[in-house]
């Protein structure tokens, strides 16, 4: 092939649409724009998301002409798995290589009767929360919708095939991996629409959770586009502490954030819904009984349940995980005040799969085992609960 020919070939390959990330509406427009029937969208979506088929030639209910046309116009390209690790507790973590070579992580956490997939929305994050290793990494880029839903596709596909109900390998999805989902609004909304669409993963809106550290203007818009469950990363009972550890609080303080979250759930038809308040416990910073009392007062009339996350350590973080007693005391104050409170159990310690440890690189195993020892020596507090 001449250089000119190879350039033409690569530029036409780049121009192909990746059908993996198209929502139902976008897929229908894709087919009708090509002069094809709308129902082709349904057929192709089922092949991709229900059967795991990404090769047009294998889509046997499409005519040969259409398959060739698709071949020339489109691809179905999931991101590539760079590394897969299994924890002794059944947690599985993938390092996923996205276009341009960056790595992001997804984690599947199996529990009795369900399995929750924690999905990334960006490479890095610009919000710089002080206790988060993704934040320390800075922001590189948004993931595309195909790269976000591709994590679900890869997770399911990594377990021997799709037949006999294997699609249910993932029962819940939480947007709690790397990145701030509301700063990648359109792609996250498209990907979440596929998570809940029967033609794709068919999860109920209760089983898909978006977690945000508080991008209020985007949260104000979210109800127009989505009705998934909401988790808010609060981490502090007052603005003074939150300003220090979650810098976006200086732009959108707690009152504004809680009001926006309340508006979001008030817009849902299902009146029983509540916001999950995430609260990472940092020793000596926000973990004292007086903080718990202040938090109870703050959330007194707010429809929520509270998920406490004992800090997950990473090198040079500058923070410590509270003792088991400190976690229990904090928990007790909230329970006594009438809240539903869970403490997120740390899963996948031995593979650095816990919240805030997703760093987007293939971590070297020596350091991992050293950290495993550290984490094991840290106390294991009240252990119930999990990711939302
Ligand atoms: N950007 C979103 C979602 C990703 S972070 C958000 O901030 O909500 C998912 C959750 O893990 C957030 O509640 C986050 O504050 C928490 N987290 C981050 N680093 C952590 C750490 N080192 N230990 C415990 N929780 C952490
Ligand atoms: Fe970004 Fe969330 Fe980490 Fe904050 S906690 S830096 S918003 S990923």
mmCIF file of C-alpha atoms and ligand atoms in Angstrom:
data_model
loop_
_atom_site.group_PDB
_atom_site.id
_atom_site.type_symbol
_atom_site.label_atom_id
_atom_site.label_comp_id
_atom_site.label_asym_id
_atom_site.label_seq_id
_atom_site.Cartn_x
_atom_site.Cartn_y
_atom_site.Cartn_z
ATOM 1 C CA UNK A 1 0.000 0.000 0.000
ATOM 2 C CA UNK A 2 1.325 3.446 -0.818
ATOM 3 C CA UNK A 3 1.602 6.067 1.906
ATOM 4 C CA UNK A 4 -1.289 7.992 0.309
ATOM 5 C CA UNK A 5 -3.437 4.866 0.253
ATOM 6 C CA UNK A 6 -2.667 3.996 3.835
ATOM 7 C CA UNK A 7 -3.584 7.540 4.912
ATOM 8 C CA UNK A 8 -6.904 7.252 3.112
ATOM 9 C CA UNK A 9 -7.476 3.870 4.732
ATOM 10 C CA UNK A 10 -6.689 5.111 8.218
ATOM 11 C CA UNK A 11 -8.689 8.308 7.874
ATOM 12 C CA UNK A 12 -11.717 6.386 6.635
ATOM 13 C CA UNK A 13 -11.301 3.921 9.526
ATOM 14 C CA UNK A 14 -11.206 6.865 11.909
ATOM 15 C CA UNK A 15 -14.380 8.283 10.370
ATOM 16 C CA UNK A 16 -16.354 5.110 11.034
ATOM 17 C CA UNK A 17 -18.999 5.387 13.715
ATOM 18 C CA UNK A 18 -18.507 3.150 16.742
ATOM 19 C CA UNK A 19 -21.986 1.675 17.212
ATOM 20 C CA UNK A 20 -21.143 0.377 20.698
ATOM 21 C CA UNK A 21 -21.833 3.745 22.335
ATOM 22 C CA UNK A 22 -24.988 4.765 20.482
ATOM 23 C CA UNK A 23 -28.166 5.091 22.520
ATOM 24 C CA UNK A 24 -31.344 3.579 21.050
ATOM 25 C CA UNK A 25 -32.364 6.930 19.592
ATOM 26 C CA UNK A 26 -28.936 7.541 18.087
ATOM 27 C CA UNK A 27 -28.876 4.016 16.655
ATOM 28 C CA UNK A 28 -32.292 4.522 15.049
ATOM 29 C CA UNK A 29 -31.141 7.813 13.518
ATOM 30 C CA UNK A 30 -28.011 6.108 12.266
ATOM 31 C CA UNK A 31 -30.089 3.554 10.333
ATOM 32 C CA UNK A 32 -32.785 5.917 9.082
ATOM 33 C CA UNK A 33 -30.088 8.393 7.947
ATOM 34 C CA UNK A 34 -28.722 5.557 5.821
ATOM 35 C CA UNK A 35 -32.149 4.934 4.306
ATOM 36 C CA UNK A 36 -32.523 1.725 6.319
ATOM 37 C CA UNK A 37 -35.495 0.586 8.370
ATOM 38 C CA UNK A 38 -35.685 1.702 12.001
ATOM 39 C CA UNK A 39 -36.021 -1.876 13.324
ATOM 40 C CA UNK A 40 -32.459 -2.598 12.209
ATOM 41 C CA UNK A 41 -31.397 -0.592 15.261
ATOM 42 C CA UNK A 42 -33.103 -3.111 17.520
ATOM 43 C CA UNK A 43 -31.492 -6.067 15.776
ATOM 44 C CA UNK A 44 -27.996 -4.608 15.917
ATOM 45 C CA UNK A 45 -28.313 -3.472 19.533
ATOM 46 C CA UNK A 46 -29.334 -6.975 20.579
ATOM 47 C CA UNK A 47 -26.361 -8.489 18.785
ATOM 48 C CA UNK A 48 -23.948 -6.101 20.446
ATOM 49 C CA UNK A 49 -25.310 -5.862 23.960
ATOM 50 C CA UNK A 50 -27.195 -9.129 24.469
ATOM 51 C CA UNK A 51 -25.043 -11.497 22.445
ATOM 52 C CA UNK A 52 -21.671 -9.759 22.670
ATOM 53 C CA UNK A 53 -21.270 -9.953 18.885
ATOM 54 C CA UNK A 54 -19.135 -7.190 17.411
ATOM 55 C CA UNK A 55 -18.476 -8.627 13.971
ATOM 56 C CA UNK A 56 -21.102 -7.541 11.428
ATOM 57 C CA UNK A 57 -20.478 -10.697 9.395
ATOM 58 C CA UNK A 58 -21.856 -12.760 12.304
ATOM 59 C CA UNK A 59 -25.102 -10.770 12.559
ATOM 60 C CA UNK A 60 -27.059 -13.430 10.748
ATOM 61 C CA UNK A 61 -30.445 -11.727 10.589
ATOM 62 C CA UNK A 62 -29.051 -8.835 8.538
ATOM 63 C CA UNK A 63 -28.891 -9.261 4.745
ATOM 64 C CA UNK A 64 -25.487 -9.532 3.116
ATOM 65 C CA UNK A 65 -25.847 -6.088 1.507
ATOM 66 C CA UNK A 66 -26.565 -4.408 4.819
ATOM 67 C CA UNK A 67 -23.726 -6.203 6.540
ATOM 68 C CA UNK A 68 -21.321 -4.951 3.883
ATOM 69 C CA UNK A 69 -22.696 -1.453 4.130
ATOM 70 C CA UNK A 70 -22.199 -1.505 7.902
ATOM 71 C CA UNK A 71 -18.680 -2.804 7.426
ATOM 72 C CA UNK A 72 -17.852 0.268 5.339
ATOM 73 C CA UNK A 73 -19.561 2.819 7.608
ATOM 74 C CA UNK A 74 -19.228 1.597 11.140
ATOM 75 C CA UNK A 75 -17.412 -0.537 13.680
ATOM 76 C CA UNK A 76 -18.281 -2.047 17.025
ATOM 77 C CA UNK A 77 -15.091 -1.513 18.985
ATOM 78 C CA UNK A 78 -14.896 -2.174 22.714
ATOM 79 C CA UNK A 79 -11.903 -0.814 24.606
ATOM 80 C CA UNK A 80 -9.044 -3.218 25.108
ATOM 81 C CA UNK A 81 -8.292 -5.069 28.357
ATOM 82 C CA UNK A 82 -4.711 -4.277 29.360
ATOM 83 C CA UNK A 83 -4.804 -6.262 32.579
ATOM 84 C CA UNK A 84 -7.289 -8.293 34.577
ATOM 85 C CA UNK A 85 -6.827 -9.198 38.223
ATOM 86 C CA UNK A 86 -8.897 -11.365 40.512
ATOM 87 C CA UNK A 87 -8.962 -10.751 44.232
ATOM 88 C CA UNK A 88 -9.144 -13.563 46.745
ATOM 89 C CA UNK A 89 -12.611 -12.232 47.687
ATOM 90 C CA UNK A 90 -13.976 -12.592 44.130
ATOM 91 C CA UNK A 91 -13.585 -8.942 43.152
ATOM 92 C CA UNK A 92 -12.297 -8.562 39.613
ATOM 93 C CA UNK A 93 -10.513 -5.468 38.361
ATOM 94 C CA UNK A 94 -9.685 -4.507 34.808
ATOM 95 C CA UNK A 95 -7.187 -1.982 33.559
ATOM 96 C CA UNK A 96 -8.724 -0.875 30.290
ATOM 97 C CA UNK A 97 -6.761 0.719 27.522
ATOM 98 C CA UNK A 98 -8.689 3.434 25.732
ATOM 99 C CA UNK A 99 -7.859 5.208 22.470
ATOM 100 C CA UNK A 100 -4.659 7.186 22.809
ATOM 101 C CA UNK A 101 -3.195 4.612 25.193
ATOM 102 C CA UNK A 102 -4.466 5.859 28.561
ATOM 103 C CA UNK A 103 -5.642 3.337 31.134
ATOM 104 C CA UNK A 104 -8.812 3.464 33.179
ATOM 105 C CA UNK A 105 -10.181 0.943 35.626
ATOM 106 C CA UNK A 106 -13.420 -0.915 36.190
ATOM 107 C CA UNK A 107 -14.141 -3.169 39.143
ATOM 108 C CA UNK A 108 -16.743 -5.917 39.554
ATOM 109 C CA UNK A 109 -17.742 -6.681 43.133
ATOM 110 C CA UNK A 110 -19.775 -9.866 43.549
ATOM 111 C CA UNK A 111 -21.940 -10.207 46.649
ATOM 112 C CA UNK A 112 -24.719 -12.541 47.666
ATOM 113 C CA UNK A 113 -27.332 -12.335 44.923
ATOM 114 C CA UNK A 114 -25.801 -9.482 42.986
ATOM 115 C CA UNK A 115 -22.669 -8.090 41.378
ATOM 116 C CA UNK A 116 -21.899 -4.394 41.187
ATOM 117 C CA UNK A 117 -19.733 -2.956 38.447
ATOM 118 C CA UNK A 118 -17.890 0.251 39.269
ATOM 119 C CA UNK A 119 -17.373 2.199 36.039
ATOM 120 C CA UNK A 120 -15.030 5.096 35.141
ATOM 121 C CA UNK A 121 -16.218 8.193 33.294
ATOM 122 C CA UNK A 122 -12.991 10.126 32.666
ATOM 123 C CA UNK A 123 -9.270 9.545 32.420
ATOM 124 C CA UNK A 124 -8.183 11.256 35.637
ATOM 125 C CA UNK A 125 -10.257 14.002 37.210
ATOM 126 C CA UNK A 126 -9.950 17.769 37.423
ATOM 127 C CA UNK A 127 -11.677 18.205 40.786
ATOM 128 C CA UNK A 128 -8.710 17.370 42.979
ATOM 129 C CA UNK A 129 -10.440 16.038 46.078
ATOM 130 C CA UNK A 130 -7.598 15.783 48.535
ATOM 131 C CA UNK A 131 -8.076 12.136 49.574
ATOM 132 C CA UNK A 132 -8.546 10.686 46.067
ATOM 133 C CA UNK A 133 -5.746 9.181 44.025
ATOM 134 C CA UNK A 134 -7.609 9.813 40.746
ATOM 135 C CA UNK A 135 -7.749 13.485 41.705
ATOM 136 C CA UNK A 136 -3.989 13.522 42.316
ATOM 137 C CA UNK A 137 -3.475 12.321 38.800
ATOM 138 C CA UNK A 138 -5.085 15.390 37.209
ATOM 139 C CA UNK A 139 -7.448 15.358 34.241
ATOM 140 C CA UNK A 140 -6.511 13.823 30.919
ATOM 141 C CA UNK A 141 -9.726 13.457 28.958
ATOM 142 C CA UNK A 142 -13.381 12.477 28.939
ATOM 143 C CA UNK A 143 -14.248 8.918 28.025
ATOM 144 C CA UNK A 144 -16.534 8.486 25.022
ATOM 145 C CA UNK A 145 -19.934 6.849 25.487
ATOM 146 C CA UNK A 146 -18.508 3.723 23.810
ATOM 147 C CA UNK A 147 -15.629 3.647 26.285
ATOM 148 C CA UNK A 148 -18.016 3.965 29.218
ATOM 149 C CA UNK A 149 -20.562 1.349 28.112
ATOM 150 C CA UNK A 150 -17.621 -0.682 26.800
ATOM 151 C CA UNK A 151 -16.637 -1.320 30.438
ATOM 152 C CA UNK A 152 -19.993 -3.026 30.992
ATOM 153 C CA UNK A 153 -19.590 -4.931 27.733
ATOM 154 C CA UNK A 154 -16.085 -6.072 28.676
ATOM 155 C CA UNK A 155 -17.019 -7.057 32.212
ATOM 156 C CA UNK A 156 -19.862 -9.268 31.047
ATOM 157 C CA UNK A 157 -17.880 -10.653 28.150
ATOM 158 C CA UNK A 158 -14.972 -11.587 30.380
ATOM 159 C CA UNK A 159 -17.095 -14.343 31.916
ATOM 160 C CA UNK A 160 -17.396 -17.208 29.402
ATOM 161 C CA UNK A 161 -19.823 -15.865 26.901
ATOM 162 C CA UNK A 162 -23.254 -14.376 26.840
ATOM 163 C CA UNK A 163 -25.588 -17.281 26.486
ATOM 164 C CA UNK A 164 -27.837 -18.706 29.215
ATOM 165 C CA UNK A 165 -28.431 -15.463 31.035
ATOM 166 C CA UNK A 166 -24.772 -14.478 31.356
ATOM 167 C CA UNK A 167 -25.785 -10.875 30.718
ATOM 168 C CA UNK A 168 -26.934 -10.828 34.333
ATOM 169 C CA UNK A 169 -23.356 -11.176 35.516
ATOM 170 C CA UNK A 170 -23.652 -7.454 36.200
ATOM 171 C CA UNK A 171 -26.751 -6.620 38.264
ATOM 172 C CA UNK A 172 -25.835 -3.078 39.389
ATOM 173 C CA UNK A 173 -23.674 -0.319 37.968
ATOM 174 C CA UNK A 174 -22.200 2.554 39.943
ATOM 175 C CA UNK A 175 -20.505 5.498 38.242
ATOM 176 C CA UNK A 176 -17.910 5.548 41.027
ATOM 177 C CA UNK A 177 -14.718 4.714 39.192
ATOM 178 C CA UNK A 178 -12.300 7.299 37.893
ATOM 179 C CA UNK A 179 -13.591 10.749 37.026
ATOM 180 C CA UNK A 180 -16.511 13.022 37.767
ATOM 181 C CA UNK A 181 -19.457 11.780 35.694
ATOM 182 C CA UNK A 182 -21.292 15.110 35.625
ATOM 183 C CA UNK A 183 -18.297 16.763 33.968
ATOM 184 C CA UNK A 184 -18.730 14.329 31.060
ATOM 185 C CA UNK A 185 -22.457 14.827 30.907
ATOM 186 C CA UNK A 186 -23.536 13.828 27.387
ATOM 187 C CA UNK A 187 -21.424 10.685 27.167
ATOM 188 C CA UNK A 188 -22.404 9.552 30.648
ATOM 189 C CA UNK A 189 -26.106 10.159 29.935
ATOM 190 C CA UNK A 190 -25.886 8.142 26.680
ATOM 191 C CA UNK A 191 -24.042 5.298 28.383
ATOM 192 C CA UNK A 192 -26.495 5.225 31.299
ATOM 193 C CA UNK A 193 -29.401 5.118 28.862
ATOM 194 C CA UNK A 194 -27.888 1.914 27.459
ATOM 195 C CA UNK A 195 -27.461 0.479 30.947
ATOM 196 C CA UNK A 196 -31.198 0.840 31.555
ATOM 197 C CA UNK A 197 -32.426 0.064 28.013
ATOM 198 C CA UNK A 198 -33.976 -3.375 27.444
ATOM 199 C CA UNK A 199 -32.240 -3.544 24.093
ATOM 200 C CA UNK A 200 -28.922 -3.269 25.915
ATOM 201 C CA UNK A 201 -28.422 -4.139 29.616
ATOM 202 C CA UNK A 202 -31.975 -3.607 30.903
ATOM 203 C CA UNK A 203 -31.032 -2.656 34.472
ATOM 204 C CA UNK A 204 -33.659 -0.881 36.524
ATOM 205 C CA UNK A 205 -33.000 2.807 37.202
ATOM 206 C CA UNK A 206 -32.630 1.915 40.881
ATOM 207 C CA UNK A 207 -29.670 -0.308 40.038
ATOM 208 C CA UNK A 208 -27.675 2.311 38.177
ATOM 209 C CA UNK A 209 -26.148 4.987 40.399
ATOM 210 C CA UNK A 210 -24.423 8.186 39.428
ATOM 211 C CA UNK A 211 -22.063 9.532 42.065
ATOM 212 C CA UNK A 212 -21.084 13.188 42.030
ATOM 213 C CA UNK A 213 -18.889 15.381 44.165
ATOM 214 C CA UNK A 214 -21.238 18.268 43.463
ATOM 215 C CA UNK A 215 -21.237 19.821 40.015
ATOM 216 C CA UNK A 216 -24.456 21.669 40.787
ATOM 217 C CA UNK A 217 -25.336 23.183 37.374
ATOM 218 C CA UNK A 218 -25.005 19.765 35.728
ATOM 219 C CA UNK A 219 -26.979 18.092 38.518
ATOM 220 C CA UNK A 220 -29.705 20.689 37.976
ATOM 221 C CA UNK A 221 -29.955 19.506 34.354
ATOM 222 C CA UNK A 222 -29.720 15.792 35.019
ATOM 223 C CA UNK A 223 -33.414 15.125 35.709
ATOM 224 C CA UNK A 224 -34.252 16.258 32.161
ATOM 225 C CA UNK A 225 -32.138 13.436 30.754
ATOM 226 C CA UNK A 226 -31.957 10.644 33.284
ATOM 227 C CA UNK A 227 -33.686 9.094 36.279
ATOM 228 C CA UNK A 228 -31.003 6.839 37.690
ATOM 229 C CA UNK A 229 -30.207 6.723 41.408
ATOM 230 C CA UNK A 230 -28.071 9.483 42.839
ATOM 231 C CA UNK A 231 -25.161 9.417 45.276
ATOM 232 C CA UNK A 232 -23.623 12.634 46.566
ATOM 233 C CA UNK A 233 -20.052 12.668 47.843
ATOM 234 C CA UNK A 234 -20.497 14.914 50.853
ATOM 235 C CA UNK A 235 -17.605 13.895 53.144
ATOM 236 C CA UNK A 236 -18.060 16.796 55.554
ATOM 237 C CA UNK A 237 -20.728 18.198 57.864
ATOM 238 C CA UNK A 238 -19.910 21.848 57.116
ATOM 239 C CA UNK A 239 -18.462 24.080 54.402
ATOM 240 C CA UNK A 240 -15.322 24.829 56.366
ATOM 241 C CA UNK A 241 -14.160 21.202 56.298
ATOM 242 C CA UNK A 242 -15.597 20.453 52.857
ATOM 243 C CA UNK A 243 -13.791 23.453 51.322
ATOM 244 C CA UNK A 244 -10.521 21.881 52.437
ATOM 245 C CA UNK A 245 -11.069 18.370 51.113
ATOM 246 C CA UNK A 246 -13.491 18.798 48.187
ATOM 247 C CA UNK A 247 -12.381 21.997 46.429
ATOM 248 C CA UNK A 248 -15.491 22.249 44.221
ATOM 249 C CA UNK A 249 -17.358 23.094 47.427
ATOM 250 C CA UNK A 250 -15.916 26.591 47.212
ATOM 251 C CA UNK A 251 -17.980 27.090 44.064
ATOM 252 C CA UNK A 252 -21.064 25.114 45.050
ATOM 253 C CA UNK A 253 -21.394 24.955 48.819
ATOM 254 C CA UNK A 254 -23.261 22.286 50.760
ATOM 255 C CA UNK A 255 -26.685 23.979 50.958
ATOM 256 C CA UNK A 256 -26.756 24.506 47.203
ATOM 257 C CA UNK A 257 -25.638 20.938 46.554
ATOM 258 C CA UNK A 258 -28.237 19.386 48.854
ATOM 259 C CA UNK A 259 -30.986 21.528 47.343
ATOM 260 C CA UNK A 260 -29.979 20.474 43.835
ATOM 261 C CA UNK A 261 -29.910 16.794 44.879
ATOM 262 C CA UNK A 262 -33.346 17.144 46.470
ATOM 263 C CA UNK A 263 -34.727 18.728 43.304
ATOM 264 C CA UNK A 264 -33.348 15.799 41.320
ATOM 265 C CA UNK A 265 -35.125 13.153 43.338
ATOM 266 C CA UNK A 266 -38.289 15.266 43.645
ATOM 267 C CA UNK A 267 -38.446 15.205 39.841
ATOM 268 C CA UNK A 268 -38.635 11.400 39.861
ATOM 269 C CA UNK A 269 -41.990 9.731 39.587
ATOM 270 C CA UNK A 270 -41.006 7.200 42.207
ATOM 271 C CA UNK A 271 -41.580 9.165 45.399
ATOM 272 C CA UNK A 272 -39.841 6.693 47.657
ATOM 273 C CA UNK A 273 -36.409 7.457 46.312
ATOM 274 C CA UNK A 274 -33.598 8.803 48.453
ATOM 275 C CA UNK A 275 -30.119 10.169 47.831
ATOM 276 C CA UNK A 276 -27.155 8.130 49.024
ATOM 277 C CA UNK A 277 -24.816 10.383 50.971
ATOM 278 C CA UNK A 278 -21.237 9.161 50.679
ATOM 279 C CA UNK A 279 -18.949 10.121 53.518
ATOM 280 C CA UNK A 280 -15.305 9.114 53.412
ATOM 281 C CA UNK A 281 -13.990 8.992 56.964
ATOM 282 C CA UNK A 282 -10.558 10.574 57.334
ATOM 283 C CA UNK A 283 -8.851 10.177 60.706
ATOM 284 C CA UNK A 284 -8.790 13.425 62.662
ATOM 285 C CA UNK A 285 -10.381 15.407 59.829
ATOM 286 C CA UNK A 286 -14.100 14.562 59.702
ATOM 287 C CA UNK A 287 -14.499 11.423 61.827
ATOM 288 C CA UNK A 288 -15.227 12.767 65.320
ATOM 289 C CA UNK A 289 -18.551 12.306 67.167
ATOM 290 C CA UNK A 290 -19.138 16.051 66.953
ATOM 291 C CA UNK A 291 -18.896 15.781 63.153
ATOM 292 C CA UNK A 292 -21.462 12.980 63.209
ATOM 293 C CA UNK A 293 -23.796 15.127 65.308
ATOM 294 C CA UNK A 294 -23.355 18.066 62.962
ATOM 295 C CA UNK A 295 -24.022 15.775 60.001
ATOM 296 C CA UNK A 296 -27.233 14.497 61.639
ATOM 297 C CA UNK A 297 -28.430 18.051 62.087
ATOM 298 C CA UNK A 298 -27.525 18.950 58.503
ATOM 299 C CA UNK A 299 -29.379 15.975 57.034
ATOM 300 C CA UNK A 300 -32.291 15.963 59.475
ATOM 301 C CA UNK A 301 -34.971 16.640 56.867
ATOM 302 C CA UNK A 302 -33.078 15.371 53.856
ATOM 303 C CA UNK A 303 -34.328 12.148 52.194
ATOM 304 C CA UNK A 304 -31.197 10.032 52.336
ATOM 305 C CA UNK A 305 -29.328 7.006 53.474
ATOM 306 C CA UNK A 306 -25.703 7.365 54.489
ATOM 307 C CA UNK A 307 -22.800 5.280 53.291
ATOM 308 C CA UNK A 308 -19.627 5.643 55.361
ATOM 309 C CA UNK A 309 -16.392 4.824 53.533
ATOM 310 C CA UNK A 310 -13.343 4.386 55.768
ATOM 311 C CA UNK A 311 -10.508 6.034 53.860
ATOM 312 C CA UNK A 312 -8.609 3.738 51.516
ATOM 313 C CA UNK A 313 -4.959 4.479 51.760
ATOM 314 C CA UNK A 314 -2.620 5.189 48.858
ATOM 315 C CA UNK A 315 1.010 6.301 48.935
ATOM 316 C CA UNK A 316 1.671 9.924 49.954
ATOM 317 C CA UNK A 317 -2.004 10.610 50.493
ATOM 318 C CA UNK A 318 -1.379 12.495 53.717
ATOM 319 C CA UNK A 319 -4.512 10.946 55.297
ATOM 320 C CA UNK A 320 -5.147 7.984 57.583
ATOM 321 C CA UNK A 321 -7.994 5.563 57.935
ATOM 322 C CA UNK A 322 -9.817 5.962 61.256
ATOM 323 C CA UNK A 323 -9.711 3.151 63.794
ATOM 324 C CA UNK A 324 -12.545 0.637 63.874
ATOM 325 C CA UNK A 325 -13.749 2.233 67.100
ATOM 326 C CA UNK A 326 -13.871 5.686 65.577
ATOM 327 C CA UNK A 327 -15.913 4.335 62.654
ATOM 328 C CA UNK A 328 -18.299 2.531 65.026
ATOM 329 C CA UNK A 329 -18.770 5.614 67.172
ATOM 330 C CA UNK A 330 -19.514 7.761 64.134
ATOM 331 C CA UNK A 331 -21.934 5.168 62.805
ATOM 332 C CA UNK A 332 -23.707 4.884 66.176
ATOM 333 C CA UNK A 333 -24.372 8.613 66.434
ATOM 334 C CA UNK A 334 -26.071 8.571 63.041
ATOM 335 C CA UNK A 335 -28.037 5.404 63.733
ATOM 336 C CA UNK A 336 -29.223 6.835 67.055
ATOM 337 C CA UNK A 337 -30.397 9.891 65.158
ATOM 338 C CA UNK A 338 -32.579 7.604 63.014
ATOM 339 C CA UNK A 339 -30.568 7.368 59.788
ATOM 340 C CA UNK A 340 -30.060 4.259 57.701
ATOM 341 C CA UNK A 341 -26.279 3.938 57.679
ATOM 342 C CA UNK A 342 -24.019 1.397 56.050
ATOM 343 C CA UNK A 343 -20.265 1.131 56.233
ATOM 344 C CA UNK A 344 -18.746 0.211 52.932
ATOM 345 C CA UNK A 345 -16.711 -2.917 53.300
ATOM 346 C CA UNK A 346 -13.369 -2.756 51.591
ATOM 347 C CA UNK A 347 -13.280 -5.204 48.734
ATOM 348 C CA UNK A 348 -10.427 -6.235 46.522
ATOM 349 C CA UNK A 349 -7.740 -4.915 48.895
ATOM 350 C CA UNK A 350 -5.158 -7.245 47.463
ATOM 351 C CA UNK A 351 -5.643 -5.814 43.973
ATOM 352 C CA UNK A 352 -6.078 -2.128 44.926
ATOM 353 C CA UNK A 353 -9.652 -2.151 43.736
ATOM 354 C CA UNK A 354 -11.180 -0.048 46.493
ATOM 355 C CA UNK A 355 -12.640 3.429 46.043
ATOM 356 C CA UNK A 356 -10.021 6.073 45.557
ATOM 357 C CA UNK A 357 -7.349 3.567 44.698
ATOM 358 C CA UNK A 358 -8.145 3.542 41.005
ATOM 359 C CA UNK A 359 -5.132 5.220 39.582
ATOM 360 C CA UNK A 360 -5.227 4.305 35.933
ATOM 361 C CA UNK A 361 -1.948 2.513 35.684
ATOM 362 C CA UNK A 362 -0.996 -1.107 35.927
ATOM 363 C CA UNK A 363 0.219 -0.982 39.493
ATOM 364 C CA UNK A 364 3.314 -2.982 40.256
ATOM 365 C CA UNK A 365 2.601 -6.074 42.270
ATOM 366 C CA UNK A 366 5.334 -5.582 44.852
ATOM 367 C CA UNK A 367 3.859 -2.312 45.997
ATOM 368 C CA UNK A 368 0.427 -3.891 45.951
ATOM 369 C CA UNK A 369 1.343 -6.644 48.362
ATOM 370 C CA UNK A 370 3.007 -4.136 50.640
ATOM 371 C CA UNK A 371 -0.181 -2.107 50.662
ATOM 372 C CA UNK A 372 -2.216 -5.222 51.283
ATOM 373 C CA UNK A 373 -0.251 -5.791 54.478
ATOM 374 C CA UNK A 374 -0.861 -2.195 55.535
ATOM 375 C CA UNK A 375 -4.563 -2.453 54.893
ATOM 376 C CA UNK A 376 -4.816 -5.733 56.710
ATOM 377 C CA UNK A 377 -3.203 -4.258 59.743
ATOM 378 C CA UNK A 378 -5.662 -1.358 59.668
ATOM 379 C CA UNK A 379 -8.673 -2.187 61.697
ATOM 380 C CA UNK A 380 -11.723 -3.667 60.061
ATOM 381 C CA UNK A 381 -14.610 -1.657 61.342
ATOM 382 C CA UNK A 382 -18.300 -2.413 61.296
ATOM 383 C CA UNK A 383 -18.367 -4.209 58.022
ATOM 384 C CA UNK A 384 -21.810 -4.203 56.641
ATOM 385 C CA UNK A 385 -22.716 -2.273 53.547
ATOM 386 C CA UNK A 386 -21.259 -1.768 50.175
ATOM 387 C CA UNK A 387 -21.302 0.406 47.163
ATOM 388 C CA UNK A 388 -24.751 1.876 47.235
HETATM 389 N N1 LIG B 1 -16.237 11.629 41.066
HETATM 390 C C1 LIG B 1 -17.324 10.983 41.669
HETATM 391 C C2 LIG B 1 -17.319 9.488 41.521
HETATM 392 C C3 LIG B 1 -16.017 8.767 41.691
HETATM 393 S S1 LIG B 1 -15.319 8.642 43.282
HETATM 394 C C4 LIG B 1 -17.450 11.382 43.117
HETATM 395 O O1 LIG B 1 -16.523 11.962 43.653
HETATM 396 O O2 LIG B 1 -18.507 11.130 43.688
HETATM 397 C C5 LIG B 1 -16.346 7.445 44.128
HETATM 398 C C6 LIG B 1 -16.373 7.637 45.650
HETATM 399 O O3 LIG B 1 -15.132 7.236 46.242
HETATM 400 C C7 LIG B 1 -16.581 9.075 46.050
HETATM 401 O O4 LIG B 1 -17.497 9.180 47.100
HETATM 402 C C8 LIG B 1 -15.199 9.467 46.501
HETATM 403 O O5 LIG B 1 -15.221 10.588 47.312
HETATM 404 C C9 LIG B 1 -14.739 8.220 47.176
HETATM 405 N N2 LIG B 1 -13.283 8.175 47.374
HETATM 406 C C10 LIG B 1 -12.333 8.745 46.615
HETATM 407 N N3 LIG B 1 -11.101 8.465 47.106
HETATM 408 C C11 LIG B 1 -11.289 7.713 48.202
HETATM 409 C C12 LIG B 1 -10.396 7.092 49.146
HETATM 410 N N4 LIG B 1 -9.068 7.210 49.021
HETATM 411 N N5 LIG B 1 -10.931 6.378 50.145
HETATM 412 C C13 LIG B 1 -12.269 6.238 50.258
HETATM 413 N N6 LIG B 1 -13.155 6.783 49.403
HETATM 414 C C14 LIG B 1 -12.681 7.525 48.384
HETATM 415 FE FE1 LIG B 2 -12.723 13.406 41.075
HETATM 416 FE FE2 LIG B 2 -14.495 12.000 42.552
HETATM 417 FE FE3 LIG B 2 -11.826 11.766 42.968
HETATM 418 FE FE4 LIG B 2 -13.106 14.025 43.650
HETATM 419 S S1 LIG B 2 -13.423 11.964 44.529
HETATM 420 S S2 LIG B 2 -11.118 13.881 42.563
HETATM 421 S S3 LIG B 2 -14.597 14.185 42.015
HETATM 422 S S4 LIG B 2 -12.938 11.169 41.128
#
